[in-house]
mmCIF file of C-alpha atoms in Angstrom:
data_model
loop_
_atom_site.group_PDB
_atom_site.id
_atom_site.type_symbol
_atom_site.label_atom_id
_atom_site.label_comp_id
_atom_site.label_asym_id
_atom_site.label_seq_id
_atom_site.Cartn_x
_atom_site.Cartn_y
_atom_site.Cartn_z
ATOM 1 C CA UNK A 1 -39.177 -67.731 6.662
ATOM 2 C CA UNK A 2 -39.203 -67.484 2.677
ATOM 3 C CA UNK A 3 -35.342 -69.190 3.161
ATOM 4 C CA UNK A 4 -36.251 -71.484 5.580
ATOM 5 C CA UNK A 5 -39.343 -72.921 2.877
ATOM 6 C CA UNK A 6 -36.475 -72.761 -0.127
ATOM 7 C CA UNK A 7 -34.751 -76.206 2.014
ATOM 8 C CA UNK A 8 -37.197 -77.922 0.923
ATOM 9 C CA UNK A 9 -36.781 -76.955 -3.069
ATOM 10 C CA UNK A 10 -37.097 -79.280 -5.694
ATOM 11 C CA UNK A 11 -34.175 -77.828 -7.259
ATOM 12 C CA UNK A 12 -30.850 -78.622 -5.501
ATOM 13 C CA UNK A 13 -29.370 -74.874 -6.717
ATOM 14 C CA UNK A 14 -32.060 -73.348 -4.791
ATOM 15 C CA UNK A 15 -31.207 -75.185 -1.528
ATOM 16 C CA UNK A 16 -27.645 -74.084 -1.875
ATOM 17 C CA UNK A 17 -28.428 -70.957 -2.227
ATOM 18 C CA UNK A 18 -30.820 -70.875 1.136
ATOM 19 C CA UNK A 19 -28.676 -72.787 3.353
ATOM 20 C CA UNK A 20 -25.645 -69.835 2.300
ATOM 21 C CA UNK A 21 -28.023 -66.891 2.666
ATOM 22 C CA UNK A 22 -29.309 -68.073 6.087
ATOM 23 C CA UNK A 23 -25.862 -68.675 7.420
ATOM 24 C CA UNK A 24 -24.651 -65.702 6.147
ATOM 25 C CA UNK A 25 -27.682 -63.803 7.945
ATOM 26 C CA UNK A 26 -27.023 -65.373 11.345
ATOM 27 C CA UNK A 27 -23.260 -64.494 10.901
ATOM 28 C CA UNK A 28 -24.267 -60.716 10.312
ATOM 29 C CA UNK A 29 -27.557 -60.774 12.876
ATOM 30 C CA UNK A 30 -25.405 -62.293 15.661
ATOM 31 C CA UNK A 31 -21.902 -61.047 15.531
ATOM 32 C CA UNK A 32 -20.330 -60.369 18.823
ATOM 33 C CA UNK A 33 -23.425 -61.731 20.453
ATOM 34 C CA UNK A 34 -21.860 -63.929 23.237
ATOM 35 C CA UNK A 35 -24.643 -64.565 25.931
ATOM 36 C CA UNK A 36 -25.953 -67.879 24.711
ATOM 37 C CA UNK A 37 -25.935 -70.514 27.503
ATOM 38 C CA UNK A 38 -23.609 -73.282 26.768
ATOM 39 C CA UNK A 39 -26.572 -76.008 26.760
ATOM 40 C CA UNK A 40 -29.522 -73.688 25.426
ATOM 41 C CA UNK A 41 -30.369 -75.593 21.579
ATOM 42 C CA UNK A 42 -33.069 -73.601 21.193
ATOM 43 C CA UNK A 43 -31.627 -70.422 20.242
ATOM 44 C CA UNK A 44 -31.898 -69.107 16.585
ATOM 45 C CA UNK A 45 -28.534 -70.071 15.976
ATOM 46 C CA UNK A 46 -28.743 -73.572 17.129
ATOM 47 C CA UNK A 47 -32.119 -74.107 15.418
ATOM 48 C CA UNK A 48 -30.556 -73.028 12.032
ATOM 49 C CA UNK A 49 -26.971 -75.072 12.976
ATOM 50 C CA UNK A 50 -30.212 -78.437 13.612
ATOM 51 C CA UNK A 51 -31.464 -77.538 10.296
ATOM 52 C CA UNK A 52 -28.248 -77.262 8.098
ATOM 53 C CA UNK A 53 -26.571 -80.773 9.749
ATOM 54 C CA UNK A 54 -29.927 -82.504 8.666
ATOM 55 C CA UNK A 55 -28.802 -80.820 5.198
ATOM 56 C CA UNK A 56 -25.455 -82.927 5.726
ATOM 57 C CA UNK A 57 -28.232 -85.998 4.214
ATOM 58 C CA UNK A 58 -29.203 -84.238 1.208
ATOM 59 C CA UNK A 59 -29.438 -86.199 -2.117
ATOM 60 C CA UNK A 60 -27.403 -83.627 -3.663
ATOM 61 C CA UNK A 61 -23.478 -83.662 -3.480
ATOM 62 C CA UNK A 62 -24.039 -79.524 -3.661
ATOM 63 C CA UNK A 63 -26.371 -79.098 -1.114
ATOM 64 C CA UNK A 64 -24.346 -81.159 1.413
ATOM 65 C CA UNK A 65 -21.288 -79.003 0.494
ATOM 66 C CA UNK A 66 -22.985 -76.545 0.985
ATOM 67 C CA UNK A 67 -24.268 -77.480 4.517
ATOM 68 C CA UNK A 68 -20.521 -78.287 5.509
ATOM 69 C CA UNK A 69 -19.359 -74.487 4.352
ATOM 70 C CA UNK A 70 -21.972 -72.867 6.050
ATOM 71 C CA UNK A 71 -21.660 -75.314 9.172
ATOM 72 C CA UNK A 72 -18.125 -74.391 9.137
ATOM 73 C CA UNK A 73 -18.811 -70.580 9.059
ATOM 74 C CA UNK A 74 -21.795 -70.692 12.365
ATOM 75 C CA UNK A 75 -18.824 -72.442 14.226
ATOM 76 C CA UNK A 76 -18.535 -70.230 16.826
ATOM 77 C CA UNK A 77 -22.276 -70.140 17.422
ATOM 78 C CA UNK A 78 -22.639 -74.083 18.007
ATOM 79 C CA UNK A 79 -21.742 -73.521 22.122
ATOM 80 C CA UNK A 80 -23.889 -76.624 22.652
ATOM 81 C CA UNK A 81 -22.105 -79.637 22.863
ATOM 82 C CA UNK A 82 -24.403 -82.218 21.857
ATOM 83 C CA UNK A 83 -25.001 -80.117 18.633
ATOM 84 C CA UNK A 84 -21.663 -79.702 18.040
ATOM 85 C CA UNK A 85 -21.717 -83.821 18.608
ATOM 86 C CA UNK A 86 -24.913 -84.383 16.260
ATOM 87 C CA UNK A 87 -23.049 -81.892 13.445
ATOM 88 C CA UNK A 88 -19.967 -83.705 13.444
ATOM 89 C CA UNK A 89 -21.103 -87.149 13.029
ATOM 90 C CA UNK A 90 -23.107 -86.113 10.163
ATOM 91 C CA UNK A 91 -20.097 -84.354 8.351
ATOM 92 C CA UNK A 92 -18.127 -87.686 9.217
ATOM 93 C CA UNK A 93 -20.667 -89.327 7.381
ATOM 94 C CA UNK A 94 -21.059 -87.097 4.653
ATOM 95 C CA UNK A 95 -17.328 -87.580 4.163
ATOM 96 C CA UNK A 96 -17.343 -90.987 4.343
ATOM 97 C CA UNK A 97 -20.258 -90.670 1.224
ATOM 98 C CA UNK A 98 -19.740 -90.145 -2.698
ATOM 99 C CA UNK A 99 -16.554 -91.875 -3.177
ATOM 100 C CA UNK A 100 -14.475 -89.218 -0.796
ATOM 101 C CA UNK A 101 -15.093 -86.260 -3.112
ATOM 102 C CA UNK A 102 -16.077 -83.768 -0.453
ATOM 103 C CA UNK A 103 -13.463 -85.195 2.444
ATOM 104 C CA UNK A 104 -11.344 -81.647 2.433
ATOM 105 C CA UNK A 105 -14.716 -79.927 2.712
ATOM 106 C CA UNK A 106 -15.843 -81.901 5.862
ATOM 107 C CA UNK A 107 -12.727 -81.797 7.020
ATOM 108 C CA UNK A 108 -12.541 -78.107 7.126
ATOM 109 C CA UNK A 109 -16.093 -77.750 8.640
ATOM 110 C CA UNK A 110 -14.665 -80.671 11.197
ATOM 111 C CA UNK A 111 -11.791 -78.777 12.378
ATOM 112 C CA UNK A 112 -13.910 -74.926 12.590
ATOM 113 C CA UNK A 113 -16.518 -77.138 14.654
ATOM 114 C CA UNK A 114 -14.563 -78.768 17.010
ATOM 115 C CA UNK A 115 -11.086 -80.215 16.119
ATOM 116 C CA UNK A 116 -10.615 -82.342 19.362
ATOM 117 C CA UNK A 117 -13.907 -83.993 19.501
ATOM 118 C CA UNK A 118 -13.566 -84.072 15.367
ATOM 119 C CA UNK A 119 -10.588 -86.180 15.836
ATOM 120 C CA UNK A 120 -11.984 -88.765 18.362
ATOM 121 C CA UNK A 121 -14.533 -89.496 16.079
ATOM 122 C CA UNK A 122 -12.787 -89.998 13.039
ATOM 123 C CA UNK A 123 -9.889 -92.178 15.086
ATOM 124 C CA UNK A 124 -13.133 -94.179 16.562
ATOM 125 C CA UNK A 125 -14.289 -94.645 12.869
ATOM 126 C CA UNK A 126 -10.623 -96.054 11.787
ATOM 127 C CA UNK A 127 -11.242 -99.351 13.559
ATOM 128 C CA UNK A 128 -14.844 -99.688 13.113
ATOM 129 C CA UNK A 129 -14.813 -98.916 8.536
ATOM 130 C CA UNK A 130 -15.321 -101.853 6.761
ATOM 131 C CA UNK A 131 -13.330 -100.973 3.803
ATOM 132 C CA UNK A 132 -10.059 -99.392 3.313
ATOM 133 C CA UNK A 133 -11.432 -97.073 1.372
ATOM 134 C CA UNK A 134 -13.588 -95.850 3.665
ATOM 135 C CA UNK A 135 -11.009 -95.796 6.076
ATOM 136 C CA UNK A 136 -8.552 -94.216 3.797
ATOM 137 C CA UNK A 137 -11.414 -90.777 3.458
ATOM 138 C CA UNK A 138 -11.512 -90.827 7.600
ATOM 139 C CA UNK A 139 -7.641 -90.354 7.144
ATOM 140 C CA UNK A 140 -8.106 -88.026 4.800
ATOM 141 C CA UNK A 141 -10.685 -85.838 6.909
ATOM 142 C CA UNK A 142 -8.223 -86.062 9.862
ATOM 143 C CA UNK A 143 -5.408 -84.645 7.711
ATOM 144 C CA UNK A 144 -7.781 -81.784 7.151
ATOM 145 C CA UNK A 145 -8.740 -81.762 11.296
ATOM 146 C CA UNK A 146 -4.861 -81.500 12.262
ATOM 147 C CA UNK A 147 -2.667 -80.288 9.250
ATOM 148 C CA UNK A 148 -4.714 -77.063 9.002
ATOM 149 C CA UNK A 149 -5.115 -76.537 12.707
ATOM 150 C CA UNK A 150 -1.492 -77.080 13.629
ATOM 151 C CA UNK A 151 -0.869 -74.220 10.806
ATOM 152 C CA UNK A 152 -2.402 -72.239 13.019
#
C-alpha cells in the first residue's frame, strides 16, 4: 500500500522507484502461479499491469520508462486480452511522444506484451501518423517488435 501511495509522488525519482519495486514484487509473489482466468482483470496482477499503463501518461520521460520496463517484465501475467490491448496502445503512444527517445524501450515492452497484436497496431498507426516523423518512431518500434523476436 505504502508503494502503491509513492505513484502519486511529487518527485518523479520516487515514482520510478515504486512502479520497479511493485513489479518486481508481483514477479517474486506470483511466479509459477498459472490459474488466472484468461478474462479475470481483477486479479492483483492485472490491477497493478491497469495501474503501471496509466503510468505510460506520466509527465516524466523516467517514469514512463519506467512503466514500459516493468510492463515488459509482468508480461506473462497480462492473460487478459483487452489489458494486454489497453497496455499496448499506451506504449504506442508513449513511443510516438518526446521526439522518439524511448521507441527501443516501448518497443521491447511491445514485443514481451504481445508481438502480434503489437505489430497490427503499429502497421494501423503507419497510415493514420500525420508526420513522417511520427511515422518514422512507429517504424522504429516495429523494428524492435520483429528484429528482436525473430532472434529468438
Amino acid at each position: 500500500e505504502a508503494l502503491l501511495k509513492c505513484l502519486e509522488d511529487e518527485l518523479p525519482l520516487m515514482r520510478s522507484q515504486a512502479i520497479a519495486a511493485l513489479a518486481e514484487f508481483e514477479r517474486a509473489g506470483t511466479s509459477g502461479q498459472n490459474g488466472v482466468n484468461s478474462e479475470d482483470v481483477t486479479t492483483p496482477a492485472a490491477a497493478l499491469i491497469g495501474l503501471l499503463t496509466k503510468r505510460l501518461k506520466d509527465a516524466d520521460l523516467g517514469v514512463r520508462r519506467a512503466a514500459a520496463l516493468a510492463l515488459g517484465k509482468l508480461a506473462p501475467l497480462a492473460v487478459s486480452e483487452k489489458l494486454r490491448r489497453a497496455a499496448i496502445d499506451n506504449l504506442v503512444q508513449a513511443g510516438l511522444a518526446d521526439e522518439g527517445k524511448q521507441t527501443e524501450v516501448m518497443g521491447n515492452a511491445l514485443r514481451a506484451l504481445d508481438p502480434q497484436l503489437s505489430g497490427c497496431v503499429l502497421l494501423r498507426q503507419l497510415a493514420t501518423l500525420p508526420t513522417s516523423l511520427k511515422r518514422r518512431f512507429a517504424m522504429e518500434m516495429l523494428n524492435e517488435v520483429y528484429t528482436a523476436a525473430a532472434a529468438t
